[in-house]
Structures are given as structure tokens and as C-alpha cells.
Amino acid sequence: LCVSRTDNNAYTLSIPDRGASCQISSTIGAHLTSWKVNDHEMIFLSERADLTGRIPIRGGIPLCFPQFSKFGPYPQSHGFARNLTGAWRFERAYNEGVPQGFNDPCVVLVLSLTGPLDTPRVSTPYPHPFVLTMTFRLYATRIALSARVDNPSPEPLAFGFAYHPYFRVEEATQVGVRGLQGVRYKDQLVAGPEGEATQAGELLTVDREVDRIYRGAPERVVLEDLRTHAAFLAVERRNISDLVVWNPWVEKSKTMKDFQPEEYHKMICIEPAQVDLVQCAPGGSWEGQMVLSRL
Ligand code: TA6
């Protein structure tokens, strides 16, 4: 079990004898860029991803804080946390479980971000004190991410938060998300009340641009291979109310300079999102978890 700092500005967590590993950028946004189970890469990273920190990394698991999309004080934005280079601090890294001989060893990495951040770092001022602590736990076949926000100030703190994972698939039209049947969603591609709908089918599949916010979805959904009907990935969340599913498809893909036009075939985003702002009391805290499991 180990945590190492690599020369490409990343922390690598690994459980070598289980072929499990993950990489988290040590300079940009506490951004996870790789998660392998039995040496199989689970996470999509665009061939054109910009890893300089100039713009968010296209792929991996962007952390959206202090808001998701347009649901907050900023214009359409996923917040500044994923854009920040050099502001995230290493807190600690350690092994868990091995000494007791558990059969489920775990490697832990903790990073933190403290605000308020001076304006040059963020395009729109967010003058509120906060501490965002990210805990990454790598197990043999799953990874657990926990975000804790502390409000050290005498004022209430309002924020949104989302994990925005890009999952790597062989062919996006051959997978489906199971677990959303009967759930209300907002179709982000349809303005106004027409965009409100309810998921009819058991499986949400991709054959056009999909950009939907499922409100109050079940805490666990799975990604299933339509050819074999076998689920191969579970996405679980705790204390995060919504789930977003996104695939840019043909036209939107062409507008993203850090994305190859054909790459929409190779990815699907399933995002635990606390879209409505958390109101964190003075001295209070909030914690939202995502657990990804290879099935
Ligand atoms: O995943 C949902 C979404 O809000 C989409 O509308 C799309 O904008 C996507 O996030 C990517 O956003 P980004 O700012 O990372 O390009």
C-alpha cells in the first residue's frame, strides 16, 4: 500500500497486489485524473485535456465548488475549486486497515483548500471564509471521495458542491444508467417548464446530447453494458441530493477545444450534485460523499 508523489505533479495511491491505483493532481484542483481496478482504467481523460492549470482538466473527477452550473452567485460556472493551482494543501496520507489484516486494505490522501481566496485567483469574489477538505480513500475495487466544508465564520456560508466524474466506456451508446426510473429531472437542454420531466424507462441511454439533473435520485445507480446486461460500475452518494447525467454528443463536442470531436463515444458523466445551495451555519460543517465501485 503506498502513496507516492510523482514527478508529473500527482499523488499516486496504490494497492499493488490488487492492481488498484489512482492519481490525483498535486497542483490543480485536487483533481483525480486516473482510477484503475485490476489495472483497468475506469476514468476518461480527454486526449486534449489541458494539464497546465490554465483551464479545468477535461476528464477525471472535477470538483465543483462553491456551485454547480448556474445555481449560485456566479454566472454559469462550476466554481473555482477545480481551477486553482497551488492553493490546495497536502494534509496527510496513510494506510488504513492493513495492520489489522483486514481483507479490504485502504490508502488515504487528504487535501485541503482554505478561503477566502484573493480575487486574482478567482474570477468572481467569494469573500467567505471556508475550509474544504477532500479525503480520497482507495480500496481494491472501489474509491470513496469525501468533501467536508467547514464554516469558521460568524456568518452563514452558502455553497453548492458536485463531483463531476467522467467515466471511461468503450462506446457510450452501448451503456445505460439504471436506477432513475420514475425520478423527476430537469432537462438542461430545454428552457422553462417544458424541461421538467420524469424518467420513464428503466435505463437512461445515450443517443443524443444528454444533460439532465435528476432531483432526489436514489442514492445508488449503476452503469450497465447494454450488450451483456451486466452492471460494471456503481455510483453511490451520501448527503448529496441530486444526480446529473451528461454526454455532450456531436454538436457540443465540437465546441469544446479541449475535447476531440469523437470522444463523446468514450465517456459518460454521472455526477453526484448538491445543486441547491447548502446553508451552513456559523461554526457548522457539511459533508458529502461519493463512492465508486467496480462491479
Ligand atoms: O455536466 C453537466 C454540465 O453542467 C454540462 O452542462 C456541461 O457544461 C458540463 O457540465 C461541462 O462543464 P465544463 O464547465 O466542465 O465544461
mmCIF file of N, CA, C and O and ligand atoms in Angstrom, residues 58 68 78 82 164 211 244 246 252 271, ligand 1:
data_model
loop_
_atom_site.group_PDB
_atom_site.id
_atom_site.type_symbol
_atom_site.label_atom_id
_atom_site.label_comp_id
_atom_site.label_asym_id
_atom_site.label_seq_id
_atom_site.Cartn_x
_atom_site.Cartn_y
_atom_site.Cartn_z
ATOM 1 N N ARG A 58 -10.097 18.455 -18.598
ATOM 2 C CA ARG A 58 -11.281 17.830 -19.259
ATOM 3 C C ARG A 58 -11.223 16.316 -19.057
ATOM 4 O O ARG A 58 -10.512 15.582 -19.740
ATOM 5 N N PHE A 68 -22.613 24.548 -8.577
ATOM 6 C CA PHE A 68 -22.752 23.681 -9.753
ATOM 7 C C PHE A 68 -23.552 24.452 -10.810
ATOM 8 O O PHE A 68 -24.595 25.046 -10.491
ATOM 9 N N HIS A 78 -18.753 26.106 -12.722
ATOM 10 C CA HIS A 78 -18.691 25.033 -11.736
ATOM 11 C C HIS A 78 -17.772 25.440 -10.581
ATOM 12 O O HIS A 78 -17.145 24.603 -9.940
ATOM 13 N N ARG A 82 -11.808 23.702 -8.747
ATOM 14 C CA ARG A 82 -11.114 22.818 -9.720
ATOM 15 C C ARG A 82 -10.099 23.588 -10.564
ATOM 16 O O ARG A 82 -9.271 23.004 -11.243
ATOM 17 N N HIS A 164 -17.877 15.629 -10.444
ATOM 18 C CA HIS A 164 -18.214 15.624 -11.882
ATOM 19 C C HIS A 164 -17.370 14.567 -12.612
ATOM 20 O O HIS A 164 -16.605 14.891 -13.534
ATOM 21 N N ASP A 211 -28.201 16.001 -20.909
ATOM 22 C CA ASP A 211 -27.730 16.897 -19.843
ATOM 23 C C ASP A 211 -28.892 17.074 -18.874
ATOM 24 O O ASP A 211 -29.720 17.981 -19.042
ATOM 25 N N VAL A 244 -26.585 14.192 -11.797
ATOM 26 C CA VAL A 244 -26.573 14.752 -13.157
ATOM 27 C C VAL A 244 -25.978 13.719 -14.100
ATOM 28 O O VAL A 244 -25.010 13.032 -13.744
ATOM 29 N N TRP A 246 -24.550 13.411 -18.076
ATOM 30 C CA TRP A 246 -24.178 14.284 -19.206
ATOM 31 C C TRP A 246 -23.360 13.524 -20.241
ATOM 32 O O TRP A 246 -22.448 12.764 -19.885
ATOM 33 N N LYS A 252 -22.154 19.579 -29.307
ATOM 34 C CA LYS A 252 -21.495 20.204 -28.140
ATOM 35 C C LYS A 252 -20.016 19.820 -28.124
ATOM 36 O O LYS A 252 -19.152 20.633 -27.790
ATOM 37 N N GLU A 271 -22.936 12.411 -12.165
ATOM 38 C CA GLU A 271 -22.392 13.384 -11.208
ATOM 39 C C GLU A 271 -23.265 13.575 -9.964
ATOM 40 O O GLU A 271 -24.352 14.155 -10.056
HETATM 41 O O1 TA6 B 1 -22.255 18.008 -16.603
HETATM 42 C C1 TA6 B 1 -23.217 18.955 -16.681
HETATM 43 C C2 TA6 B 1 -22.633 20.273 -17.180
HETATM 44 O O2 TA6 B 1 -23.119 21.348 -16.426
HETATM 45 C C3 TA6 B 1 -22.955 20.429 -18.656
HETATM 46 O O3 TA6 B 1 -23.968 21.391 -18.848
HETATM 47 C C4 TA6 B 1 -21.617 20.858 -19.273
HETATM 48 O O4 TA6 B 1 -21.461 22.246 -19.213
HETATM 49 C C5 TA6 B 1 -20.647 20.116 -18.373
HETATM 50 O O5 TA6 B 1 -21.183 20.301 -17.068
HETATM 51 C C6 TA6 B 1 -19.208 20.524 -18.520
HETATM 52 O O6 TA6 B 1 -18.997 21.774 -17.942
HETATM 53 P P1 TA6 B 1 -17.495 22.377 -18.011
HETATM 54 O O7 TA6 B 1 -17.582 23.706 -17.328
HETATM 55 O O8 TA6 B 1 -16.600 21.419 -17.279
HETATM 56 O O9 TA6 B 1 -17.140 22.433 -19.475
#
